[in-house]
Short mmCIF file of the C-alpha atoms (twelve columns), coordinates in Angstrom:
data_MODEL
# 
_entry.id   MODEL 
# 
loop_
_atom_site.group_PDB 
_atom_site.id 
_atom_site.type_symbol 
_atom_site.label_atom_id 
_atom_site.label_alt_id 
_atom_site.label_comp_id 
_atom_site.label_asym_id 
_atom_site.label_seq_id 
_atom_site.Cartn_x 
_atom_site.Cartn_y 
_atom_site.Cartn_z 
_atom_site.pdbx_PDB_model_num 
ATOM 1   C CA . MET A 1   7.837   -18.613 4.905   1 
ATOM 2   C CA . SER A 2   9.820   -15.755 4.008   1 
ATOM 3   C CA . PRO A 3   11.218  -13.632 6.639   1 
ATOM 4   C CA . LEU A 4   9.530   -11.061 6.919   1 
ATOM 5   C CA . ALA A 5   6.809   -13.428 7.113   1 
ATOM 6   C CA . ARG A 6   7.746   -15.057 10.430  1 
ATOM 7   C CA . THR A 7   8.303   -10.938 12.271  1 
ATOM 8   C CA . LEU A 8   4.563   -10.108 11.890  1 
ATOM 9   C CA . ARG A 9   3.271   -9.589  15.686  1 
ATOM 10  C CA . PRO A 10  -1.068  -10.426 14.735  1 
ATOM 11  C CA . SER A 11  -1.427  -9.053  17.939  1 
ATOM 12  C CA . LYS A 12  0.384   -5.685  16.207  1 
ATOM 13  C CA . LEU A 13  -2.487  -5.525  14.004  1 
ATOM 14  C CA . ARG A 14  -4.273  -2.043  13.504  1 
ATOM 15  C CA . HIS A 15  -7.852  -1.234  11.565  1 
ATOM 16  C CA . THR A 16  -8.700  2.254   11.100  1 
ATOM 17  C CA . LYS A 17  -11.422 4.319   10.715  1 
ATOM 18  C CA . HIS A 18  -10.096 5.126   7.165   1 
ATOM 19  C CA . ASN A 19  -9.893  0.619   6.109   1 
ATOM 20  C CA . GLY A 20  -6.639  1.091   6.553   1 
ATOM 21  C CA . PHE A 21  -3.937  -1.765  8.438   1 
ATOM 22  C CA . ALA A 22  -0.094  -1.214  9.995   1 
ATOM 23  C CA . VAL A 23  0.450   -4.167  11.087  1 
ATOM 24  C CA . GLU A 24  3.858   -3.504  12.777  1 
ATOM 25  C CA . LEU A 25  7.039   -5.314  12.237  1 
ATOM 26  C CA . LYS A 26  9.168   -6.925  15.104  1 
ATOM 27  C CA . PRO A 27  13.112  -7.777  14.228  1 
ATOM 28  C CA . GLY A 28  13.846  -10.953 13.869  1 
ATOM 29  C CA . ARG A 29  17.024  -12.823 14.036  1 
ATOM 30  C CA . GLU A 30  16.756  -12.428 9.717   1 
ATOM 31  C CA . THR A 31  16.434  -7.960  9.848   1 
ATOM 32  C CA . ALA A 32  17.741  -7.087  13.424  1 
ATOM 33  C CA . GLY A 33  20.124  -4.288  13.202  1 
ATOM 34  C CA . LYS A 34  19.654  -3.942  9.690   1 
ATOM 35  C CA . GLU A 35  20.176  -0.270  8.868   1 
ATOM 36  C CA . SER A 36  15.748  -0.934  7.658   1 
ATOM 37  C CA . MET A 37  14.407  -1.351  11.110  1 
ATOM 38  C CA . SER A 38  13.473  2.150   11.368  1 
ATOM 39  C CA . THR A 39  11.794  2.705   8.056   1 
ATOM 40  C CA . THR A 40  7.870   2.653   7.114   1 
ATOM 41  C CA . VAL A 41  6.656   1.171   4.415   1 
ATOM 42  C CA . ALA A 42  2.740   2.384   2.834   1 
ATOM 43  C CA . LEU A 43  1.523   -0.185  0.860   1 
ATOM 44  C CA . VAL A 44  -1.212  0.942   -0.975  1 
ATOM 45  C CA . VAL A 45  -3.437  -1.738  -2.460  1 
ATOM 46  C CA . GLY A 46  -4.969  -2.108  -5.582  1 
ATOM 47  C CA . ALA A 47  -5.175  -4.854  -7.476  1 
ATOM 48  C CA . GLY A 48  -9.221  -4.873  -7.322  1 
ATOM 49  C CA . GLU A 49  -10.941 -5.191  -10.763 1 
ATOM 50  C CA . GLY A 50  -13.722 -2.669  -9.755  1 
ATOM 51  C CA . LEU A 51  -16.555 -4.783  -10.641 1 
ATOM 52  C CA . ARG A 52  -18.874 -3.650  -7.986  1 
ATOM 53  C CA . PHE A 53  -17.868 -0.120  -8.518  1 
ATOM 54  C CA . GLY A 54  -19.464 -0.651  -12.224 1 
ATOM 55  C CA . GLY A 55  -18.359 1.888   -15.101 1 
ATOM 56  C CA . GLU A 56  -15.744 0.827   -17.514 1 
ATOM 57  C CA . VAL A 57  -12.571 2.073   -15.682 1 
ATOM 58  C CA . PRO A 58  -11.758 -0.055  -11.535 1 
ATOM 59  C CA . LYS A 59  -12.585 3.072   -9.653  1 
ATOM 60  C CA . GLN A 60  -9.870  3.736   -8.218  1 
ATOM 61  C CA . TYR A 61  -8.505  5.075   -11.159 1 
ATOM 62  C CA . ARG A 62  -12.028 6.989   -11.987 1 
ATOM 63  C CA . ARG A 63  -10.520 10.376  -11.494 1 
ATOM 64  C CA . LEU A 64  -11.907 12.467  -8.681  1 
ATOM 65  C CA . ALA A 65  -10.620 17.203  -9.109  1 
ATOM 66  C CA . GLY A 66  -8.586  16.375  -12.298 1 
ATOM 67  C CA . HIS A 67  -6.599  13.348  -10.694 1 
ATOM 68  C CA . ALA A 68  -7.062  9.214   -10.347 1 
ATOM 69  C CA . ILE A 69  -8.487  8.434   -7.321  1 
ATOM 70  C CA . LEU A 70  -4.729  6.352   -6.268  1 
ATOM 71  C CA . ARG A 71  -2.991  9.119   -7.428  1 
ATOM 72  C CA . ARG A 72  -4.290  10.822  -5.033  1 
ATOM 73  C CA . SER A 73  -3.919  8.048   -2.057  1 
ATOM 74  C CA . LEU A 74  -0.349  7.314   -2.893  1 
ATOM 75  C CA . MET A 75  0.344   11.263  -2.600  1 
ATOM 76  C CA . ALA A 76  -0.788  11.755  0.497   1 
ATOM 77  C CA . PHE A 77  1.513   8.783   1.635   1 
ATOM 78  C CA . LEU A 78  4.513   10.230  -0.678  1 
ATOM 79  C CA . ASP A 79  4.159   13.835  1.318   1 
ATOM 80  C CA . HIS A 80  3.905   12.370  4.181   1 
ATOM 81  C CA . PRO A 81  7.213   13.193  6.176   1 
ATOM 82  C CA . GLU A 82  7.726   9.356   8.873   1 
ATOM 83  C CA . VAL A 83  6.522   7.650   5.630   1 
ATOM 84  C CA . THR A 84  9.396   5.998   3.554   1 
ATOM 85  C CA . ALA A 85  8.602   4.799   0.600   1 
ATOM 86  C CA . VAL A 86  5.267   4.091   -1.071  1 
ATOM 87  C CA . GLN A 87  4.955   0.566   -2.751  1 
ATOM 88  C CA . ALA A 88  2.069   -0.272  -4.877  1 
ATOM 89  C CA . VAL A 89  -0.406  -3.376  -5.475  1 
ATOM 90  C CA . ILE A 90  -1.444  -2.989  -8.484  1 
ATOM 91  C CA . HIS A 91  -4.423  -5.928  -11.042 1 
ATOM 92  C CA . PRO A 92  -2.616  -7.570  -13.510 1 
ATOM 93  C CA . ASN A 93  -4.211  -6.512  -16.922 1 
ATOM 94  C CA . HIS A 94  -4.309  -2.449  -14.871 1 
ATOM 95  C CA . GLN A 95  -0.049  -0.945  -15.667 1 
ATOM 96  C CA . ASP A 96  -1.499  1.485   -18.606 1 
ATOM 97  C CA . LEU A 97  -4.379  2.732   -16.448 1 
ATOM 98  C CA . TYR A 98  -1.104  2.535   -13.472 1 
ATOM 99  C CA . GLN A 99  1.105   4.532   -15.556 1 
ATOM 100 C CA . ASP A 100 -1.553  7.125   -16.874 1 
ATOM 101 C CA . ALA A 101 -2.350  7.732   -13.020 1 
ATOM 102 C CA . VAL A 102 1.507   7.865   -11.642 1 
ATOM 103 C CA . ARG A 103 2.847   9.593   -13.866 1 
ATOM 104 C CA . GLY A 104 5.293   11.833  -12.359 1 
ATOM 105 C CA . LEU A 105 5.837   10.259  -9.372  1 
ATOM 106 C CA . SER A 106 8.961   8.064   -7.958  1 
ATOM 107 C CA . LEU A 107 7.566   5.201   -7.409  1 
ATOM 108 C CA . PRO A 108 9.058   1.586   -7.483  1 
ATOM 109 C CA . TYR A 109 7.712   -0.779  -10.387 1 
ATOM 110 C CA . PRO A 110 4.335   -2.070  -8.795  1 
ATOM 111 C CA . VAL A 111 3.817   -5.086  -7.017  1 
ATOM 112 C CA . HIS A 112 1.108   -7.495  -9.236  1 
ATOM 113 C CA . GLY A 113 -1.626  -8.158  -7.146  1 
ATOM 114 C CA . GLY A 114 -3.370  -11.644 -6.430  1 
ATOM 115 C CA . ALA A 115 -7.563  -12.832 -6.886  1 
ATOM 116 C CA . THR A 116 -8.406  -11.640 -3.164  1 
ATOM 117 C CA . ARG A 117 -7.657  -8.759  -1.036  1 
ATOM 118 C CA . GLN A 118 -5.557  -11.141 1.144   1 
ATOM 119 C CA . GLU A 119 -4.023  -12.563 -1.774  1 
ATOM 120 C CA . SER A 120 -2.399  -9.314  -2.570  1 
ATOM 121 C CA . VAL A 121 -1.298  -7.398  0.393   1 
ATOM 122 C CA . ALA A 122 0.112   -10.162 0.865   1 
ATOM 123 C CA . LEU A 123 2.107   -11.009 -1.915  1 
ATOM 124 C CA . GLY A 124 2.602   -6.881  -1.557  1 
ATOM 125 C CA . LEU A 125 3.988   -7.975  1.816   1 
ATOM 126 C CA . GLU A 126 6.674   -10.178 0.504   1 
ATOM 127 C CA . SER A 127 7.930   -7.612  -2.577  1 
ATOM 128 C CA . LEU A 128 9.622   -6.026  0.959   1 
ATOM 129 C CA . ALA A 129 11.006  -8.827  2.855   1 
ATOM 130 C CA . ASP A 130 13.724  -8.292  0.680   1 
ATOM 131 C CA . ASN A 131 14.588  -5.468  2.859   1 
ATOM 132 C CA . PRO A 132 11.420  -5.416  5.918   1 
ATOM 133 C CA . PRO A 133 11.052  -1.794  7.318   1 
ATOM 134 C CA . ALA A 134 10.252  -1.911  10.462  1 
ATOM 135 C CA . ARG A 135 6.632   -0.942  9.491   1 
ATOM 136 C CA . VAL A 136 3.812   -1.921  6.847   1 
ATOM 137 C CA . LEU A 137 0.422   1.067   6.632   1 
ATOM 138 C CA . VAL A 138 -1.275  -1.003  4.083   1 
ATOM 139 C CA . HIS A 139 -3.980  1.223   2.992   1 
ATOM 140 C CA . ASP A 140 -7.284  1.177   -0.260  1 
ATOM 141 C CA . ALA A 141 -6.432  2.339   -2.973  1 
ATOM 142 C CA . ALA A 142 -9.484  3.618   -3.716  1 
ATOM 143 C CA . ARG A 143 -9.817  6.260   -0.178  1 
ATOM 144 C CA . PRO A 144 -7.944  8.713   -0.871  1 
ATOM 145 C CA . LEU A 145 -8.833  10.507  1.536   1 
ATOM 146 C CA . VAL A 146 -7.037  9.779   4.144   1 
ATOM 147 C CA . ASP A 147 -4.931  13.280  5.715   1 
ATOM 148 C CA . HIS A 148 -1.601  13.343  7.321   1 
ATOM 149 C CA . GLY A 149 -3.446  13.073  10.958  1 
ATOM 150 C CA . VAL A 150 -4.651  10.474  10.210  1 
ATOM 151 C CA . ILE A 151 -1.124  8.385   9.062   1 
ATOM 152 C CA . SER A 152 0.858   9.928   11.856  1 
ATOM 153 C CA . ARG A 153 -2.084  7.932   14.050  1 
ATOM 154 C CA . VAL A 154 -1.310  5.069   13.396  1 
# 
């Protein structure tokens, strides 16, 4: 088990009205005193194939007012003053769609998700293990209308 996984406190898991989750990370011996503990990372998970939604393009890459839904979700967190970093989790076969959607945005390389949402979130959290943040906000990439008020309250 990674140091990050050991620091998760399930009692701090809160569900918002917008299908997002907040996971409060508590510093353990491995992370105590590190500067990164004052950070908030948004983990935007869009690793699904969108089969139930139908169509040729997964729903997170469909256009909404001229931009991919995923881009709008990422931008909501990138523009928030309390969010220190944003990490996308995508389907391994969607690299080209992702690059088109995020062109011009300053983001780290995306994490490739797993076969289920749970696996994708776990892989996203594992990607943060080398520099664990104080808080991780997990958000569904196909929910682009999250506003700053909701993000701040979580």
